[in-house]
Amino acid sequence: ELQRKNDHEIYMTSEEATPGVFNTRDHSYDYFTKLRDQYPAIQQKHYLADSLGNFWSLAFYQLYRGEKSNKKFQTVMCPNKDRKRYYSDIFKIAVWNEKLKVYYIVFDERNDVLMMNRDMKAVGNIPVAFTNPQDPDDGPNIYDAVLDKQGRLWLCGSTIWVYDTLLKKLTPAKLRQKIDFAGMELQNMVQRGDYIYFQPSRFSFNAIYRINVNTFDCDSIQLPREIT
């Protein structure tokens, strides 16, 4: 798996090694991280670039971040081993909140969003409302996250969540139009101006939806069957 860092360095991951940087000028491969537990094989599950362009990766609950301006990785166990419930090993996205100076670290099938500062220290978490209240162990499907222009965090997946400033948690969006997003499996979100756009992954929902972040009105654009 490859992702460019600059004109002569490329982030790399492999099935049997920790994340590293390959230098195309001298053909060197460097990595500066060590796992705190020994495993027979290290399989890189997910890697991504955050909203600042930094590189992130997760391997067996070990979270790595490589900054564009730094030649080594910072790493932290996520979460600490004394916690009873580990985060799912399905790392989805890291979103930087410039105003609060925190990262939102989002995992699939997890009932909260982890908050970290620049030093990779956990500074809190945001609960995610259950999508299946009858089974609290059934974690929500979460695939993407964005910040709107007001700095509110939105998630999408098995439904659409938005941060509730009164409840201090992520709750299903209460729209002016009654739309049931259950079953759509919303894979990604894009924020543009006053709107957040999203598209269901299920073939039976052949439309692009959008939500006005000021009024919470929702409308949709029907897509031709040929491209769904």
Short mmCIF file of C-alpha atoms in Angstrom, two decimals:
data_model
loop_
_atom_site.label_atom_id
_atom_site.label_comp_id
_atom_site.label_asym_id
_atom_site.label_seq_id
_atom_site.Cartn_x
_atom_site.Cartn_y
_atom_site.Cartn_z
CA GLU A 1 0.00 0.00 0.00
CA LEU A 2 1.53 3.34 -1.06
CA GLN A 3 0.81 6.99 -0.43
CA ARG A 4 3.10 9.90 -1.33
CA LYS A 5 4.59 12.03 1.46
CA ASN A 6 6.60 14.46 -0.72
CA ASP A 7 8.48 14.46 -4.03
CA HIS A 8 10.96 11.77 -2.96
CA GLU A 9 9.36 9.97 0.01
CA ILE A 10 6.45 7.53 0.01
CA TYR A 11 4.54 6.11 2.95
CA MET A 12 4.41 2.31 2.78
CA THR A 13 2.68 -0.50 4.59
CA SER A 14 3.16 -4.22 4.22
CA GLU A 15 1.78 -7.49 5.52
CA GLU A 16 4.77 -8.23 7.77
CA ALA A 17 6.21 -4.87 8.80
CA THR A 18 5.27 -1.71 10.64
CA PRO A 19 4.51 1.49 8.64
CA GLY A 20 7.52 3.17 7.13
CA VAL A 21 8.85 5.66 4.58
CA PHE A 22 10.58 4.70 1.32
CA ASN A 23 13.07 7.22 -0.08
CA THR A 24 13.14 7.14 -3.90
CA ARG A 25 16.51 8.96 -4.05
CA ASP A 26 18.63 6.51 -2.06
CA HIS A 27 16.14 3.60 -2.10
CA SER A 28 16.17 3.36 1.69
CA TYR A 29 13.28 2.16 3.84
CA ASP A 30 13.02 3.53 7.37
CA TYR A 31 10.60 3.00 10.20
CA PHE A 32 10.87 4.16 13.79
CA THR A 33 8.13 2.30 15.58
CA LYS A 34 8.03 -0.80 17.74
CA LEU A 35 5.02 -2.87 18.68
CA ARG A 36 4.47 -3.18 22.41
CA ASP A 37 3.29 -6.76 21.97
CA GLN A 38 4.77 -9.56 19.92
CA TYR A 39 2.62 -11.08 17.19
CA PRO A 40 3.49 -13.82 14.70
CA ALA A 41 2.61 -11.50 11.81
CA ILE A 42 1.72 -7.84 11.54
CA GLN A 43 -1.10 -7.25 9.10
CA GLN A 44 -1.82 -3.67 8.15
CA LYS A 45 -5.60 -3.30 8.18
CA HIS A 46 -6.18 0.34 7.35
CA TYR A 47 -4.22 3.44 6.51
CA LEU A 48 -5.35 6.91 5.53
CA ALA A 49 -4.45 10.58 5.31
CA ASP A 50 -6.23 12.94 7.69
CA SER A 51 -7.63 16.38 6.87
CA LEU A 52 -4.14 17.89 7.46
CA GLY A 53 -2.41 15.42 5.14
CA ASN A 54 -0.78 13.36 7.90
CA PHE A 55 -0.52 9.58 7.54
CA TRP A 56 -2.36 7.23 9.93
CA SER A 57 -2.38 3.48 10.31
CA LEU A 58 -3.71 0.89 12.75
CA ALA A 59 -2.28 -2.56 13.46
CA PHE A 60 -3.55 -4.73 16.31
CA TYR A 61 -4.82 -1.76 18.34
CA GLN A 62 -1.52 0.10 17.81
CA LEU A 63 -2.31 3.49 16.24
CA TYR A 64 0.40 5.25 14.20
CA ARG A 65 0.61 8.82 12.92
CA GLY A 66 3.29 10.20 10.62
CA GLU A 67 3.39 13.99 10.20
CA LYS A 68 4.44 15.54 6.91
CA SER A 69 7.00 17.72 8.72
CA ASN A 70 8.43 14.90 10.86
CA LYS A 71 10.48 11.90 9.78
CA LYS A 72 9.27 9.52 12.46
CA PHE A 73 5.99 8.04 13.56
CA GLN A 74 4.17 8.68 16.79
CA THR A 75 2.37 5.65 18.16
CA VAL A 76 -0.03 4.77 20.95
CA MET A 77 -2.03 1.75 22.03
CA CYS A 78 -5.66 2.42 21.27
CA PRO A 79 -7.16 2.04 23.79
CA ASN A 80 -5.12 1.18 26.89
CA LYS A 81 -5.13 -2.49 27.76
CA ASP A 82 -6.97 -1.96 31.05
CA ARG A 83 -10.16 -1.18 29.14
CA LYS A 84 -12.57 -4.09 28.93
CA ARG A 85 -13.80 -3.36 25.41
CA TYR A 86 -11.18 -2.83 22.76
CA TYR A 87 -11.78 -0.58 19.83
CA SER A 88 -12.67 -2.47 16.72
CA ASP A 89 -9.66 -3.05 14.47
CA ILE A 90 -11.53 -1.18 11.73
CA PHE A 91 -10.03 2.31 11.58
CA LYS A 92 -12.09 4.63 9.37
CA ILE A 93 -10.98 8.26 9.54
CA ALA A 94 -9.17 10.95 11.54
CA VAL A 95 -10.61 14.48 11.41
CA TRP A 96 -8.80 17.53 12.80
CA ASN A 97 -10.83 20.21 14.64
CA GLU A 98 -8.73 23.36 14.36
CA LYS A 99 -10.83 25.31 16.86
CA LEU A 100 -10.66 22.70 19.64
CA LYS A 101 -7.18 21.47 18.62
CA VAL A 102 -8.24 17.82 18.74
CA TYR A 103 -8.46 14.87 16.38
CA TYR A 104 -11.64 12.86 16.13
CA ILE A 105 -10.57 9.22 15.70
CA VAL A 106 -13.41 7.18 14.20
CA PHE A 107 -13.74 3.39 14.24
CA ASP A 108 -16.43 1.21 12.74
CA GLU A 109 -18.67 -0.80 15.10
CA ARG A 110 -17.75 1.36 18.09
CA ASN A 111 -20.12 3.24 20.37
CA ASP A 112 -17.90 6.28 20.80
CA VAL A 113 -15.46 8.51 18.93
CA LEU A 114 -12.03 8.94 20.46
CA MET A 115 -10.57 12.45 20.87
CA MET A 116 -6.79 12.97 20.78
CA ASN A 117 -4.54 16.02 20.90
CA ARG A 118 -1.48 16.59 18.69
CA ASP A 119 0.67 14.64 21.17
CA MET A 120 -1.45 11.51 20.65
CA LYS A 121 -2.89 11.77 24.14
CA ALA A 122 -6.53 10.80 24.65
CA VAL A 123 -8.47 13.82 25.87
CA GLY A 124 -11.98 12.40 25.87
CA ASN A 125 -14.57 10.62 23.79
CA ILE A 126 -17.98 11.31 22.29
CA PRO A 127 -20.69 8.66 22.74
CA VAL A 128 -22.51 7.50 19.61
CA ALA A 129 -26.22 6.76 20.08
CA PHE A 130 -27.22 3.13 19.57
CA THR A 131 -28.85 2.24 16.29
CA ASN A 132 -30.06 -1.00 17.85
CA PRO A 133 -31.15 -0.16 21.44
CA GLN A 134 -32.30 -3.76 21.99
CA ASP A 135 -28.70 -4.96 21.68
CA PRO A 136 -26.15 -2.52 23.25
CA ASP A 137 -23.27 -4.80 22.14
CA ASP A 138 -24.29 -4.35 18.50
CA GLY A 139 -22.03 -1.43 17.57
CA PRO A 140 -23.09 1.04 14.87
CA ASN A 141 -21.72 0.80 11.34
CA ILE A 142 -19.68 3.98 10.83
CA TYR A 143 -17.96 4.62 7.49
CA ASP A 144 -17.15 8.33 7.26
CA ALA A 145 -17.05 11.62 9.18
CA VAL A 146 -16.93 15.34 8.37
CA LEU A 147 -17.03 18.66 10.18
CA ASP A 148 -19.60 21.18 8.98
CA LYS A 149 -18.85 24.91 8.77
CA GLN A 150 -20.06 25.34 12.36
CA GLY A 151 -17.55 22.78 13.61
CA ARG A 152 -20.11 20.05 14.32
CA LEU A 153 -19.08 16.47 13.75
CA TRP A 154 -21.23 14.31 11.44
CA LEU A 155 -21.00 10.55 10.94
CA CYS A 156 -22.61 8.29 8.37
CA GLY A 157 -23.09 4.55 8.10
CA SER A 158 -26.10 2.64 9.31
CA THR A 159 -27.69 6.09 9.79
CA ILE A 160 -26.57 9.74 9.94
CA TRP A 161 -25.41 11.15 13.26
CA VAL A 162 -24.64 14.75 14.22
CA TYR A 163 -23.12 16.10 17.43
CA ASP A 164 -25.75 17.30 19.91
CA THR A 165 -24.28 20.13 21.98
CA LEU A 166 -26.88 19.69 24.75
CA LEU A 167 -26.59 15.91 25.12
CA LYS A 168 -22.82 15.94 24.43
CA LYS A 169 -23.15 12.93 22.13
CA LEU A 170 -23.66 11.98 18.50
CA THR A 171 -27.34 11.33 17.85
CA PRO A 172 -29.31 10.48 14.68
CA ALA A 173 -29.93 13.67 12.71
CA LYS A 174 -33.42 15.08 13.25
CA LEU A 175 -34.39 16.38 9.84
CA ARG A 176 -37.42 18.47 8.88
CA GLN A 177 -38.38 15.72 6.44
CA LYS A 178 -38.99 12.25 7.89
CA ILE A 179 -36.43 10.06 6.15
CA ASP A 180 -35.48 6.61 7.37
CA PHE A 181 -31.81 6.03 6.56
CA ALA A 182 -31.81 2.53 8.08
CA GLY A 183 -30.73 0.00 5.48
CA MET A 184 -29.14 2.54 3.10
CA GLU A 185 -25.56 1.86 4.32
CA LEU A 186 -24.19 5.37 3.72
CA GLN A 187 -20.53 4.94 2.76
CA ASN A 188 -19.20 8.49 2.47
CA MET A 189 -19.99 12.17 3.00
CA VAL A 190 -18.86 15.40 1.33
CA GLN A 191 -19.28 18.85 2.89
CA ARG A 192 -19.71 21.80 0.49
CA GLY A 193 -20.85 25.20 1.77
CA ASP A 194 -24.17 24.85 3.56
CA TYR A 195 -24.68 21.23 2.52
CA ILE A 196 -23.49 17.73 3.29
CA TYR A 197 -23.92 15.26 0.41
CA PHE A 198 -24.06 11.50 0.76
CA GLN A 199 -24.97 8.46 -1.30
CA PRO A 200 -26.33 5.10 -0.15
CA SER A 201 -24.38 2.02 -1.18
CA ARG A 202 -27.46 -0.18 -1.60
CA PHE A 203 -28.63 -0.49 -5.22
CA SER A 204 -32.27 0.02 -4.25
CA PHE A 205 -31.52 3.64 -3.23
CA ASN A 206 -30.46 5.28 -6.50
CA ALA A 207 -30.15 8.89 -5.36
CA ILE A 208 -27.73 11.41 -3.92
CA TYR A 209 -29.05 13.04 -0.76
CA ARG A 210 -28.07 16.35 0.75
CA ILE A 211 -28.72 18.01 4.13
CA ASN A 212 -28.67 21.75 4.75
CA VAL A 213 -26.58 22.12 7.93
CA ASN A 214 -28.39 25.35 8.91
CA THR A 215 -32.03 24.31 8.48
CA PHE A 216 -31.71 20.49 8.56
CA ASP A 217 -33.79 20.28 5.40
CA CYS A 218 -33.04 17.26 3.24
CA ASP A 219 -33.63 16.69 -0.47
CA SER A 220 -32.31 14.28 -3.08
CA ILE A 221 -31.22 13.97 -6.70
CA GLN A 222 -32.43 10.88 -8.52
CA LEU A 223 -29.73 9.00 -10.41
CA PRO A 224 -30.19 7.12 -13.69
CA ARG A 225 -30.46 3.38 -13.19
CA GLU A 226 -27.50 2.85 -15.53
CA ILE A 227 -25.01 4.39 -13.10
CA THR A 228 -26.31 2.93 -9.83
#
